[in-house]
Short mmCIF file of C-alpha atoms in Angstrom, two decimals:
data_model
loop_
_atom_site.label_atom_id
_atom_site.label_comp_id
_atom_site.label_asym_id
_atom_site.label_seq_id
_atom_site.Cartn_x
_atom_site.Cartn_y
_atom_site.Cartn_z
CA MET C 957 12.09 -66.09 -4.81
CA HIS C 958 10.76 -69.29 -5.92
CA ALA C 959 13.47 -72.18 -5.39
CA GLY C 960 14.98 -73.69 -8.47
CA SER C 961 13.93 -71.42 -11.22
CA GLY C 962 14.97 -68.00 -10.21
CA ASP C 963 11.36 -66.71 -11.24
CA MET C 964 9.44 -64.67 -8.78
CA ILE C 965 6.06 -66.32 -7.96
CA PRO C 966 3.89 -64.28 -5.89
CA ILE C 967 1.62 -65.72 -3.18
CA LEU C 968 -1.72 -64.07 -2.84
CA ILE C 969 -3.58 -64.51 0.31
CA LEU C 970 -7.39 -64.12 0.15
CA ALA C 971 -8.50 -62.19 2.89
CA ALA C 972 -11.17 -59.93 1.75
CA GLY C 973 -14.13 -61.89 2.69
CA THR C 974 -16.82 -60.91 5.22
CA SER C 975 -16.69 -63.83 7.86
CA SER C 976 -20.45 -63.98 7.38
CA ARG C 977 -21.16 -67.03 9.47
CA MET C 978 -19.02 -65.75 12.48
CA ARG C 979 -22.08 -63.66 13.76
CA GLY C 980 -20.03 -60.41 14.07
CA ALA C 981 -16.66 -61.80 14.88
CA ASP C 982 -13.85 -61.70 12.45
CA LYS C 983 -12.29 -65.34 11.94
CA LEU C 984 -9.14 -63.74 10.64
CA SER C 985 -8.47 -62.22 14.04
CA MET C 986 -9.11 -65.41 15.67
CA MET C 987 -6.03 -66.76 17.63
CA VAL C 988 -4.07 -69.91 16.32
CA GLY C 989 -1.11 -70.90 18.29
CA GLY C 990 -0.93 -67.28 19.95
CA GLN C 991 -1.36 -65.36 16.85
CA PRO C 992 -4.19 -64.05 14.76
CA LEU C 993 -5.14 -66.56 12.06
CA LEU C 994 -4.35 -63.91 9.22
CA ARG C 995 -0.85 -62.97 10.68
CA ARG C 996 -0.05 -66.63 10.93
CA ILE C 997 -0.86 -67.51 7.33
CA ALA C 998 0.93 -64.46 6.10
CA MET C 999 4.08 -65.28 8.04
CA GLN C 1000 4.08 -68.70 6.45
CA ALA C 1001 3.62 -67.16 3.05
CA ALA C 1002 6.27 -64.62 3.68
CA ALA C 1003 8.85 -67.24 4.63
CA VAL C 1004 8.46 -68.80 1.03
CA GLY C 1005 8.10 -65.87 -1.47
CA ASP C 1006 6.68 -62.33 -2.17
CA THR C 1007 3.32 -62.19 -0.45
CA PHE C 1008 0.37 -60.20 -1.30
CA VAL C 1009 -2.71 -59.95 0.77
CA ALA C 1010 -6.24 -59.07 -1.02
CA LEU C 1011 -8.25 -56.80 1.42
CA ASN C 1012 -11.65 -55.04 1.38
CA HIS C 1013 -14.05 -56.05 4.32
CA ARG C 1014 -12.49 -54.75 7.55
CA ALA C 1015 -9.48 -53.90 5.52
CA ALA C 1016 -7.90 -51.55 8.41
CA GLU C 1017 -8.51 -54.02 11.01
CA ARG C 1018 -6.97 -56.90 8.93
CA LEU C 1019 -3.95 -54.57 7.84
CA ALA C 1020 -3.11 -53.84 11.45
CA LEU C 1021 -2.96 -57.68 12.09
CA LEU C 1022 -0.14 -57.76 9.47
CA ASP C 1023 1.93 -54.91 11.03
CA GLY C 1024 5.55 -55.29 10.56
CA LEU C 1025 5.29 -58.20 8.20
CA PRO C 1026 6.90 -58.19 4.86
CA ILE C 1027 3.67 -58.14 2.74
CA THR C 1028 1.94 -56.15 0.16
CA PRO C 1029 -1.58 -55.24 0.78
CA LEU C 1030 -4.01 -55.23 -2.18
CA LEU C 1031 -7.19 -53.24 -1.68
CA VAL C 1032 -9.83 -55.00 -3.75
CA PRO C 1033 -13.11 -53.11 -4.01
CA GLU C 1034 -14.42 -55.71 -6.42
CA ALA C 1035 -14.60 -58.26 -3.30
CA ALA C 1036 -18.05 -56.75 -2.57
CA GLU C 1037 -19.27 -58.79 -5.21
CA GLY C 1038 -17.99 -61.89 -3.64
CA GLN C 1039 -15.19 -64.36 -4.42
CA SER C 1040 -15.25 -63.93 -8.19
CA GLY C 1041 -14.78 -60.17 -7.74
CA THR C 1042 -11.96 -60.76 -5.21
CA LEU C 1043 -10.14 -63.05 -7.68
CA ARG C 1044 -10.60 -60.77 -10.54
CA GLY C 1045 -9.47 -57.64 -8.64
CA ALA C 1046 -6.45 -59.04 -6.95
CA VAL C 1047 -5.00 -61.01 -9.98
CA ALA C 1048 -5.24 -58.05 -12.00
CA GLN C 1049 -2.91 -56.36 -9.44
CA LEU C 1050 -0.18 -58.84 -9.14
CA PRO C 1051 3.19 -58.33 -10.74
CA PRO C 1052 4.19 -60.07 -13.98
CA CYS C 1053 5.24 -63.60 -13.23
CA PRO C 1054 5.42 -66.98 -14.67
CA ALA C 1055 2.84 -68.43 -12.09
CA PHE C 1056 1.01 -67.26 -9.05
CA MET C 1057 -0.10 -69.05 -6.10
CA MET C 1058 -3.38 -68.32 -3.99
CA VAL C 1059 -4.11 -69.59 -0.57
CA LEU C 1060 -7.25 -68.76 1.50
CA ALA C 1061 -6.47 -66.70 4.71
CA ASP C 1062 -8.85 -69.00 6.86
CA LEU C 1063 -6.93 -72.20 6.68
CA PRO C 1064 -5.30 -72.45 10.27
CA LEU C 1065 -2.82 -75.44 9.69
CA ILE C 1066 -1.39 -74.67 6.29
CA THR C 1067 2.36 -74.27 6.68
CA SER C 1068 5.34 -72.70 4.60
CA ASP C 1069 6.34 -76.57 3.84
CA ASP C 1070 3.00 -76.99 2.24
CA LEU C 1071 3.41 -73.98 0.04
CA THR C 1072 6.85 -75.17 -0.90
CA ALA C 1073 5.59 -78.61 -1.72
CA VAL C 1074 3.11 -77.24 -4.22
CA LEU C 1075 5.74 -74.88 -5.77
CA ALA C 1076 8.15 -78.02 -6.23
CA ALA C 1077 5.25 -79.71 -7.80
CA ARG C 1078 5.51 -77.28 -10.73
CA ASP C 1079 9.23 -77.85 -11.05
CA ALA C 1080 8.54 -81.48 -11.15
CA SER C 1081 5.51 -81.42 -13.73
CA PRO C 1082 6.15 -78.08 -15.63
CA ASP C 1083 3.77 -79.10 -18.45
CA ALA C 1084 0.65 -78.94 -16.15
CA LEU C 1085 -1.40 -75.58 -15.67
CA ILE C 1086 -2.55 -75.94 -12.02
CA TRP C 1087 -0.89 -77.37 -9.02
CA ARG C 1088 -2.67 -77.54 -5.62
CA GLY C 1089 -2.63 -79.02 -2.29
CA ALA C 1090 -5.06 -81.90 -1.39
CA ALA C 1091 -6.46 -84.12 1.31
CA PRO C 1092 -5.14 -87.47 1.61
CA ASP C 1093 -8.10 -88.97 -0.18
CA GLY C 1094 -7.43 -86.76 -3.21
CA THR C 1095 -10.00 -83.80 -2.34
CA PRO C 1096 -8.36 -80.78 -3.91
CA GLY C 1097 -7.80 -77.78 -1.56
CA HIS C 1098 -5.21 -75.05 -1.11
CA PRO C 1099 -2.68 -73.70 -1.89
CA VAL C 1100 -3.37 -73.50 -5.49
CA LEU C 1101 -0.69 -72.53 -8.15
CA PHE C 1102 -1.76 -71.28 -11.41
CA ASP C 1103 0.30 -70.80 -14.57
CA ALA C 1104 0.48 -67.29 -15.84
CA SER C 1105 -1.33 -68.32 -19.10
CA LEU C 1106 -4.42 -68.62 -16.95
CA ARG C 1107 -4.44 -64.92 -16.00
CA PRO C 1108 -6.68 -63.70 -18.65
CA ALA C 1109 -9.40 -66.19 -17.38
CA PHE C 1110 -9.36 -64.53 -14.10
CA ALA C 1111 -10.25 -61.30 -15.77
CA ASP C 1112 -13.65 -62.69 -16.90
CA LEU C 1113 -14.80 -64.00 -13.62
CA SER C 1114 -18.39 -63.03 -12.34
CA GLY C 1115 -21.08 -64.38 -10.02
CA ASP C 1116 -20.59 -66.82 -7.27
CA ASP C 1117 -18.45 -69.37 -8.88
CA GLY C 1118 -15.35 -67.95 -7.67
CA GLY C 1119 -12.37 -69.58 -9.45
CA ALA C 1120 -14.14 -72.91 -10.13
CA SER C 1121 -15.00 -72.10 -13.74
CA VAL C 1122 -11.11 -71.70 -14.07
CA VAL C 1123 -10.10 -74.78 -12.47
CA ARG C 1124 -13.00 -77.27 -13.42
CA PRO C 1125 -12.25 -77.58 -17.24
CA LEU C 1126 -8.47 -78.12 -16.27
CA ARG C 1127 -8.54 -81.14 -14.23
CA ALA C 1128 -6.46 -83.05 -16.72
CA SER C 1129 -3.83 -80.32 -16.46
CA THR C 1130 -3.93 -80.20 -12.58
CA ILE C 1131 -1.42 -81.89 -10.29
CA LEU C 1132 -2.66 -82.76 -6.82
CA VAL C 1133 -0.17 -82.70 -3.87
CA PRO C 1134 -1.77 -84.67 -1.17
CA PHE C 1135 -0.85 -83.66 2.48
CA THR C 1136 -0.61 -85.83 5.40
CA ASP C 1137 -3.97 -84.69 6.82
CA ASP C 1138 -6.87 -82.67 5.68
CA ARG C 1139 -5.21 -79.12 6.32
CA ALA C 1140 -5.67 -78.37 2.71
CA VAL C 1141 -9.43 -78.24 3.06
CA PHE C 1142 -9.68 -77.51 6.85
CA ASP C 1143 -11.32 -74.18 7.93
CA LEU C 1144 -13.27 -73.05 10.64
CA ASP C 1145 -16.24 -70.79 9.75
CA THR C 1146 -18.40 -70.51 13.07
CA PRO C 1147 -17.87 -69.66 16.72
CA GLU C 1148 -18.71 -73.19 17.55
CA ALA C 1149 -15.99 -74.61 15.43
CA TRP C 1150 -13.50 -72.14 16.76
CA ALA C 1151 -14.42 -73.11 20.15
CA ALA C 1152 -13.94 -76.73 19.39
CA PHE C 1153 -10.55 -76.18 17.78
CA ASN C 1154 -9.40 -73.91 20.45
CA GLY C 1155 -10.77 -76.25 23.11
#
């Protein structure tokens, strides 16, 4: 449940991608603090609210990483088109809600407190349409919370733009929540980056 309003705000973890730069390895199975990356972010999300995980590529393997967690898997065949397809297909499967949160599965340092801080920004600035985590310098990142009025825009997504076509025109209606470091934008896309991170 979303603290403060009694409304159920689903948290959608985007975990349908191909890890294309990992040269055969699946970055979502890489270890962070003794847990696979995908399991770690799902645990952080499940501690905050009802959590849905968008799956397509390596769906069975990734679902196994989530065994026993209180999450709802969403199989999103549209993900084969890229991120726009993932967003279109996954948002369509979310339950009715006043707002919905998205977070990338490959952000190794995002915490439940970060998710809660972005939810709190909605309570503090209810007239906005988007609330999102950011780096200290204001670079926008994840998680991203969308007002439910934006759901129809996701139904029209196509191409390689992902959600940018939804977000870009609404800068004036976006509240940024700066974190203390770059974890809102910090991901690891290559074996070398993972080796350095775990070194």
